[in-house]
Amino acid sequence: MIIFYIIALVALIPITIYLLARDSQHKAFVFSFAFILIGISLLGFTSKFSFLGSAQEVILVNELQEAMDVNTELNADFFIKFDNLIDDNRKNSWLEQAILYAIDIESLVAAEQLMKFAEPIFANSNEQVRFYAIYSILRDKKFPEYALAKMEIDFVPAKSCRVERVNFNLFIANGPAVPIAKSISEDPNVFKVTLSNTDSMIPGFDLASALINEEKVILKAGLLCADSSTYYSNFSSKINNLNTAILKVQINEKDWSADLQ
């Protein structure tokens, strides 16, 4: 854009010389014509109403559409043009719309490439939450069999425990301390709980991810009894069957251990 200003100033030099010359004729016409021409050029290229900039963006969108139509990767120069053309405050929304559209028309190759490019752009915590929400949409489209992944837990309370609260936390073994699913129940009559992708703390970091990556998962269960005593039970399993989207866990009365702390 600075280059355009320089070109405009250079273009004014011969016009200025002509206007300052004593024997020049039709100065008013030349001045008016030059003023209008350069003014329109500046408006068309640099203002927020830039039709030249809009035309460049249309070309960018067309290039994106062509890649999506054949479900192929974009050329590297697309991302260079994107960085140069799209304002920083529009990049997130622009990419989000592009990715969601690619997912919608099942152009998953382009969608995955755009996701990789977009990850560092979604920088702050709120943007990252949105990014992983979009990622989970893409993942569920790519692996639809895991979109409804769940763990069904049947349990019998510890002997002599009148349950006031039961909680379940599902973790990836040797992974982050954040559970991939969490559930708390204070209904003493409920002895069956289901953990699903919607019970995750972070969008995309959920049971489906563990299933797809064949991770070892650890279920940690806790009981709070009416007499304030507590019990715990741990269950671990290596997921090695990619055709399994439903896990079943049975916790019996003898599987609980008293928490002495």
mmCIF file of C-alpha atoms in Angstrom:
data_model
loop_
_atom_site.group_PDB
_atom_site.id
_atom_site.type_symbol
_atom_site.label_atom_id
_atom_site.label_comp_id
_atom_site.label_asym_id
_atom_site.label_seq_id
_atom_site.Cartn_x
_atom_site.Cartn_y
_atom_site.Cartn_z
ATOM 1 C CA MET A 1 0.000 0.000 0.000
ATOM 2 C CA ILE A 2 2.914 2.376 0.729
ATOM 3 C CA ILE A 3 4.232 1.637 -2.751
ATOM 4 C CA PHE A 4 0.922 2.799 -4.200
ATOM 5 C CA TYR A 5 1.196 6.125 -2.349
ATOM 6 C CA ILE A 6 4.713 6.596 -3.720
ATOM 7 C CA ILE A 7 3.514 5.872 -7.266
ATOM 8 C CA ALA A 8 0.690 8.387 -6.815
ATOM 9 C CA LEU A 9 3.135 11.069 -5.656
ATOM 10 C CA VAL A 10 5.486 10.357 -8.561
ATOM 11 C CA ALA A 11 2.543 10.609 -10.963
ATOM 12 C CA LEU A 12 1.791 14.079 -9.596
ATOM 13 C CA ILE A 13 5.248 15.442 -10.508
ATOM 14 C CA PRO A 14 4.710 15.980 -14.275
ATOM 15 C CA ILE A 15 1.199 17.259 -13.611
ATOM 16 C CA THR A 16 2.544 19.779 -11.094
ATOM 17 C CA ILE A 17 5.267 20.894 -13.521
ATOM 18 C CA TYR A 18 2.653 21.386 -16.239
ATOM 19 C CA LEU A 19 0.408 23.413 -13.942
ATOM 20 C CA LEU A 20 3.296 25.663 -12.843
ATOM 21 C CA ALA A 21 4.449 26.376 -16.389
ATOM 22 C CA ARG A 22 3.428 29.893 -17.529
ATOM 23 C CA ASP A 23 2.374 28.991 -21.044
ATOM 24 C CA SER A 24 0.318 25.923 -20.080
ATOM 25 C CA GLN A 25 -3.267 25.928 -21.289
ATOM 26 C CA HIS A 26 -6.419 24.349 -19.838
ATOM 27 C CA LYS A 27 -4.877 24.177 -16.374
ATOM 28 C CA ALA A 28 -8.258 23.890 -14.669
ATOM 29 C CA PHE A 29 -9.234 20.915 -16.833
ATOM 30 C CA VAL A 30 -5.894 19.140 -16.310
ATOM 31 C CA PHE A 31 -5.993 19.754 -12.552
ATOM 32 C CA SER A 32 -9.591 18.544 -12.232
ATOM 33 C CA PHE A 33 -9.003 15.448 -14.358
ATOM 34 C CA ALA A 34 -5.808 14.519 -12.477
ATOM 35 C CA PHE A 35 -7.459 15.120 -9.098
ATOM 36 C CA ILE A 36 -10.442 12.919 -9.967
ATOM 37 C CA LEU A 37 -8.306 10.138 -11.478
ATOM 38 C CA ILE A 38 -5.839 9.917 -8.588
ATOM 39 C CA GLY A 39 -8.640 10.304 -6.031
ATOM 40 C CA ILE A 40 -10.584 7.401 -7.517
ATOM 41 C CA SER A 41 -7.411 5.287 -7.581
ATOM 42 C CA LEU A 42 -6.680 6.000 -3.926
ATOM 43 C CA LEU A 43 -10.277 5.298 -2.945
ATOM 44 C CA GLY A 44 -10.374 2.113 -4.968
ATOM 45 C CA PHE A 45 -7.160 0.699 -3.571
ATOM 46 C CA THR A 46 -6.684 1.962 -0.029
ATOM 47 C CA SER A 47 -10.045 2.794 1.535
ATOM 48 C CA LYS A 48 -12.364 0.443 3.411
ATOM 49 C CA PHE A 49 -14.580 0.612 0.308
ATOM 50 C CA SER A 50 -11.702 -0.626 -1.851
ATOM 51 C CA PHE A 51 -13.140 -2.303 -4.932
ATOM 52 C CA LEU A 52 -9.655 -3.352 -6.065
ATOM 53 C CA GLY A 53 -8.997 -4.995 -2.691
ATOM 54 C CA SER A 54 -12.406 -6.649 -2.833
ATOM 55 C CA ALA A 55 -11.617 -7.941 -6.310
ATOM 56 C CA GLN A 56 -8.396 -9.476 -5.000
ATOM 57 C CA GLU A 57 -10.337 -11.154 -2.220
ATOM 58 C CA VAL A 58 -12.825 -12.524 -4.747
ATOM 59 C CA ILE A 59 -9.891 -14.052 -6.634
ATOM 60 C CA LEU A 60 -8.655 -15.557 -3.356
ATOM 61 C CA VAL A 61 -12.095 -17.006 -2.621
ATOM 62 C CA ASN A 62 -12.308 -18.447 -6.136
ATOM 63 C CA GLU A 63 -8.930 -20.118 -5.662
ATOM 64 C CA LEU A 64 -10.170 -21.599 -2.398
ATOM 65 C CA GLN A 65 -13.404 -22.767 -4.002
ATOM 66 C CA GLU A 66 -11.536 -24.506 -6.823
ATOM 67 C CA ALA A 67 -9.432 -26.481 -4.328
ATOM 68 C CA MET A 68 -12.504 -27.403 -2.306
ATOM 69 C CA ASP A 69 -14.436 -28.533 -5.367
ATOM 70 C CA VAL A 70 -11.840 -31.228 -6.089
ATOM 71 C CA ASN A 71 -10.944 -31.837 -2.419
ATOM 72 C CA THR A 72 -7.261 -31.061 -2.827
ATOM 73 C CA GLU A 73 -4.630 -29.021 -0.996
ATOM 74 C CA LEU A 74 -4.171 -25.325 -1.657
ATOM 75 C CA ASN A 75 -0.971 -23.976 -3.165
ATOM 76 C CA ALA A 76 1.496 -22.362 -0.768
ATOM 77 C CA ASP A 77 1.064 -18.953 -2.419
ATOM 78 C CA PHE A 78 -2.614 -18.948 -1.359
ATOM 79 C CA PHE A 79 -1.555 -18.535 2.271
ATOM 80 C CA ILE A 80 0.963 -15.820 1.380
ATOM 81 C CA LYS A 81 -1.778 -13.884 -0.402
ATOM 82 C CA PHE A 82 -4.135 -14.504 2.511
ATOM 83 C CA ASP A 83 -1.647 -13.002 4.996
ATOM 84 C CA ASN A 84 -1.090 -9.961 2.798
ATOM 85 C CA LEU A 85 -4.704 -9.341 1.846
ATOM 86 C CA ILE A 86 -6.896 -10.174 4.854
ATOM 87 C CA ASP A 87 -6.758 -7.819 7.840
ATOM 88 C CA ASP A 88 -5.674 -9.381 11.140
ATOM 89 C CA ASN A 89 -9.033 -8.643 12.773
ATOM 90 C CA ARG A 90 -10.809 -10.596 10.011
ATOM 91 C CA LYS A 91 -8.529 -13.614 9.711
ATOM 92 C CA ASN A 92 -10.207 -15.698 12.409
ATOM 93 C CA SER A 93 -13.750 -15.263 11.115
ATOM 94 C CA TRP A 94 -12.598 -15.657 7.498
ATOM 95 C CA LEU A 95 -10.836 -18.952 8.221
ATOM 96 C CA GLU A 96 -13.651 -20.221 10.432
ATOM 97 C CA GLN A 97 -16.211 -19.699 7.678
ATOM 98 C CA ALA A 98 -13.898 -21.295 5.103
ATOM 99 C CA ILE A 99 -13.208 -24.365 7.259
ATOM 100 C CA LEU A 100 -16.850 -24.908 8.194
ATOM 101 C CA TYR A 101 -17.861 -24.578 4.544
ATOM 102 C CA ALA A 102 -15.172 -27.084 3.507
ATOM 103 C CA ILE A 103 -16.425 -29.523 6.145
ATOM 104 C CA ASP A 104 -20.008 -29.012 5.030
ATOM 105 C CA ILE A 105 -19.210 -29.946 1.411
ATOM 106 C CA GLU A 106 -16.898 -32.757 2.627
ATOM 107 C CA SER A 107 -13.729 -31.202 1.237
ATOM 108 C CA LEU A 108 -11.777 -32.615 4.155
ATOM 109 C CA VAL A 109 -8.295 -32.352 2.601
ATOM 110 C CA ALA A 110 -8.655 -28.589 2.229
ATOM 111 C CA ALA A 111 -10.325 -28.330 5.642
ATOM 112 C CA GLU A 112 -7.438 -30.111 7.386
ATOM 113 C CA GLN A 113 -4.879 -27.916 5.622
ATOM 114 C CA LEU A 114 -6.760 -24.773 6.641
ATOM 115 C CA MET A 115 -6.956 -26.040 10.235
ATOM 116 C CA LYS A 116 -3.170 -26.488 10.397
ATOM 117 C CA PHE A 117 -2.677 -22.997 9.005
ATOM 118 C CA ALA A 118 -5.278 -21.493 11.360
ATOM 119 C CA GLU A 119 -4.000 -22.978 14.632
ATOM 120 C CA PRO A 120 -1.382 -20.273 15.426
ATOM 121 C CA ILE A 121 -3.813 -17.537 14.336
ATOM 122 C CA PHE A 122 -6.345 -18.572 16.992
ATOM 123 C CA ALA A 123 -3.968 -17.331 19.668
ATOM 124 C CA ASN A 124 -5.817 -16.379 22.859
ATOM 125 C CA SER A 125 -7.705 -18.787 25.115
ATOM 126 C CA ASN A 126 -11.186 -17.914 23.834
ATOM 127 C CA GLU A 127 -10.066 -18.315 20.229
ATOM 128 C CA GLN A 128 -8.402 -21.640 21.034
ATOM 129 C CA VAL A 129 -11.619 -22.980 22.548
ATOM 130 C CA ARG A 130 -13.390 -22.040 19.335
ATOM 131 C CA PHE A 131 -10.579 -23.581 17.270
ATOM 132 C CA TYR A 132 -10.859 -26.951 19.017
ATOM 133 C CA ALA A 133 -14.629 -26.845 18.702
ATOM 134 C CA ILE A 134 -14.172 -26.518 14.934
ATOM 135 C CA TYR A 135 -11.559 -29.274 15.061
ATOM 136 C CA SER A 136 -14.051 -31.618 16.738
ATOM 137 C CA ILE A 137 -16.572 -30.904 13.962
ATOM 138 C CA LEU A 138 -13.945 -31.802 11.356
ATOM 139 C CA ARG A 139 -12.914 -34.920 13.268
ATOM 140 C CA ASP A 140 -16.509 -36.116 13.619
ATOM 141 C CA LYS A 141 -16.997 -35.610 9.893
ATOM 142 C CA LYS A 142 -13.842 -37.580 9.124
ATOM 143 C CA PHE A 143 -14.574 -40.315 11.676
ATOM 144 C CA PRO A 144 -18.386 -40.354 11.949
ATOM 145 C CA GLU A 145 -18.353 -43.678 13.790
ATOM 146 C CA TYR A 146 -16.828 -41.904 16.821
ATOM 147 C CA ALA A 147 -19.088 -38.862 16.871
ATOM 148 C CA LEU A 148 -21.327 -40.662 19.377
ATOM 149 C CA ALA A 149 -18.544 -42.424 21.285
ATOM 150 C CA LYS A 150 -19.405 -43.182 24.892
ATOM 151 C CA MET A 151 -18.485 -45.172 27.976
ATOM 152 C CA GLU A 152 -21.352 -46.890 29.771
ATOM 153 C CA ILE A 153 -20.693 -47.415 33.483
ATOM 154 C CA ASP A 154 -22.758 -49.743 35.656
ATOM 155 C CA PHE A 155 -21.817 -49.686 39.319
ATOM 156 C CA VAL A 156 -22.827 -51.151 42.639
ATOM 157 C CA PRO A 157 -21.883 -48.961 45.637
ATOM 158 C CA ALA A 158 -19.514 -50.134 48.320
ATOM 159 C CA LYS A 159 -21.102 -52.203 51.064
ATOM 160 C CA SER A 160 -22.874 -50.167 53.768
ATOM 161 C CA CYS A 161 -22.428 -46.931 51.757
ATOM 162 C CA ARG A 162 -25.562 -44.847 51.371
ATOM 163 C CA VAL A 163 -24.545 -42.796 48.367
ATOM 164 C CA GLU A 164 -24.784 -39.026 48.499
ATOM 165 C CA ARG A 165 -22.590 -38.296 45.512
ATOM 166 C CA VAL A 166 -20.700 -40.273 42.899
ATOM 167 C CA ASN A 167 -18.224 -38.809 40.446
ATOM 168 C CA PHE A 168 -16.429 -40.212 37.423
ATOM 169 C CA ASN A 169 -13.364 -38.758 35.713
ATOM 170 C CA LEU A 170 -11.890 -40.281 32.572
ATOM 171 C CA PHE A 171 -8.235 -39.568 31.776
ATOM 172 C CA ILE A 172 -5.700 -40.492 29.124
ATOM 173 C CA ALA A 173 -2.900 -42.476 30.760
ATOM 174 C CA ASN A 174 0.320 -40.441 30.983
ATOM 175 C CA GLY A 175 -1.598 -37.535 29.494
ATOM 176 C CA PRO A 176 -2.671 -34.119 30.794
ATOM 177 C CA ALA A 177 -4.297 -33.837 34.215
ATOM 178 C CA VAL A 178 -7.457 -32.590 32.509
ATOM 179 C CA PRO A 179 -10.107 -35.330 32.151
ATOM 180 C CA ILE A 180 -11.462 -36.164 28.710
ATOM 181 C CA ALA A 181 -14.875 -36.698 30.333
ATOM 182 C CA LYS A 182 -16.369 -35.884 33.711
ATOM 183 C CA SER A 183 -19.676 -36.597 35.422
ATOM 184 C CA ILE A 184 -21.076 -35.978 38.916
ATOM 185 C CA SER A 185 -24.361 -37.385 40.192
ATOM 186 C CA GLU A 186 -26.084 -36.665 43.500
ATOM 187 C CA ASP A 187 -29.026 -38.950 42.820
ATOM 188 C CA PRO A 188 -28.738 -41.973 45.177
ATOM 189 C CA ASN A 189 -30.989 -44.010 42.899
ATOM 190 C CA VAL A 190 -28.783 -43.734 39.807
ATOM 191 C CA PHE A 191 -26.410 -46.661 39.298
ATOM 192 C CA LYS A 192 -25.723 -46.262 35.607
ATOM 193 C CA VAL A 193 -23.784 -43.345 34.126
ATOM 194 C CA THR A 194 -22.754 -42.613 30.558
ATOM 195 C CA LEU A 195 -19.703 -40.544 29.624
ATOM 196 C CA SER A 196 -19.663 -39.122 26.105
ATOM 197 C CA ASN A 197 -17.859 -36.500 24.023
ATOM 198 C CA THR A 198 -20.199 -33.830 25.384
ATOM 199 C CA ASP A 199 -18.815 -34.448 28.887
ATOM 200 C CA SER A 200 -15.330 -33.237 27.932
ATOM 201 C CA MET A 201 -13.765 -30.188 29.571
ATOM 202 C CA ILE A 202 -12.089 -29.036 26.346
ATOM 203 C CA PRO A 203 -13.764 -29.372 22.927
ATOM 204 C CA GLY A 204 -11.950 -31.983 20.847
ATOM 205 C CA PHE A 205 -10.066 -33.424 23.843
ATOM 206 C CA ASP A 206 -12.548 -36.182 24.503
ATOM 207 C CA LEU A 207 -13.351 -39.874 24.336
ATOM 208 C CA ALA A 208 -13.459 -39.876 20.536
ATOM 209 C CA SER A 209 -9.868 -38.606 20.407
ATOM 210 C CA ALA A 210 -8.768 -41.396 22.741
ATOM 211 C CA LEU A 211 -10.533 -43.999 20.614
ATOM 212 C CA ILE A 212 -9.078 -42.726 17.354
ATOM 213 C CA ASN A 213 -5.544 -42.582 18.778
ATOM 214 C CA GLU A 214 -5.899 -45.940 20.575
ATOM 215 C CA GLU A 215 -4.925 -44.395 23.891
ATOM 216 C CA LYS A 216 -4.934 -46.164 27.234
ATOM 217 C CA VAL A 217 -7.656 -44.589 29.368
ATOM 218 C CA ILE A 218 -8.077 -44.530 33.136
ATOM 219 C CA LEU A 219 -11.477 -44.175 34.774
ATOM 220 C CA LYS A 220 -11.379 -42.800 38.313
ATOM 221 C CA ALA A 221 -14.582 -43.172 40.311
ATOM 222 C CA GLY A 222 -15.335 -41.726 43.724
ATOM 223 C CA LEU A 223 -18.146 -42.273 46.226
ATOM 224 C CA LEU A 224 -19.221 -39.929 49.002
ATOM 225 C CA CYS A 225 -21.414 -41.679 51.555
ATOM 226 C CA ALA A 226 -23.981 -40.225 53.931
ATOM 227 C CA ASP A 227 -21.642 -40.818 56.905
ATOM 228 C CA SER A 228 -18.942 -38.748 55.098
ATOM 229 C CA SER A 229 -16.836 -41.809 54.315
ATOM 230 C CA THR A 230 -15.380 -41.980 50.818
ATOM 231 C CA TYR A 231 -14.428 -44.754 48.433
ATOM 232 C CA TYR A 232 -12.588 -44.871 45.143
ATOM 233 C CA SER A 233 -12.197 -47.276 42.257
ATOM 234 C CA ASN A 234 -9.878 -47.129 39.248
ATOM 235 C CA PHE A 235 -10.289 -48.878 35.935
ATOM 236 C CA SER A 236 -7.758 -48.794 33.114
ATOM 237 C CA SER A 237 -8.031 -50.096 29.588
ATOM 238 C CA LYS A 238 -5.967 -50.007 26.403
ATOM 239 C CA ILE A 239 -8.206 -49.182 23.484
ATOM 240 C CA ASN A 240 -7.057 -51.439 20.680
ATOM 241 C CA ASN A 241 -10.192 -51.943 18.644
ATOM 242 C CA LEU A 242 -10.907 -49.083 16.276
ATOM 243 C CA ASN A 243 -14.334 -50.537 15.564
ATOM 244 C CA THR A 244 -15.409 -49.995 19.165
ATOM 245 C CA ALA A 245 -17.141 -46.678 19.786
ATOM 246 C CA ILE A 246 -18.921 -47.855 22.945
ATOM 247 C CA LEU A 247 -16.979 -48.945 26.022
ATOM 248 C CA LYS A 248 -18.646 -50.754 28.902
ATOM 249 C CA VAL A 249 -17.415 -50.765 32.500
ATOM 250 C CA GLN A 250 -18.840 -52.724 35.413
ATOM 251 C CA ILE A 251 -17.848 -51.686 38.956
ATOM 252 C CA ASN A 252 -18.900 -54.216 41.572
ATOM 253 C CA GLU A 253 -19.253 -53.792 45.298
ATOM 254 C CA LYS A 254 -15.861 -55.389 45.968
ATOM 255 C CA ASP A 255 -14.090 -53.091 43.482
ATOM 256 C CA TRP A 256 -14.305 -50.095 45.830
ATOM 257 C CA SER A 257 -11.502 -49.209 48.238
ATOM 258 C CA ALA A 258 -11.911 -47.020 51.290
ATOM 259 C CA ASP A 259 -10.229 -43.646 51.003
ATOM 260 C CA LEU A 260 -8.362 -43.285 54.298
ATOM 261 C CA GLN A 261 -7.218 -39.707 53.718
#
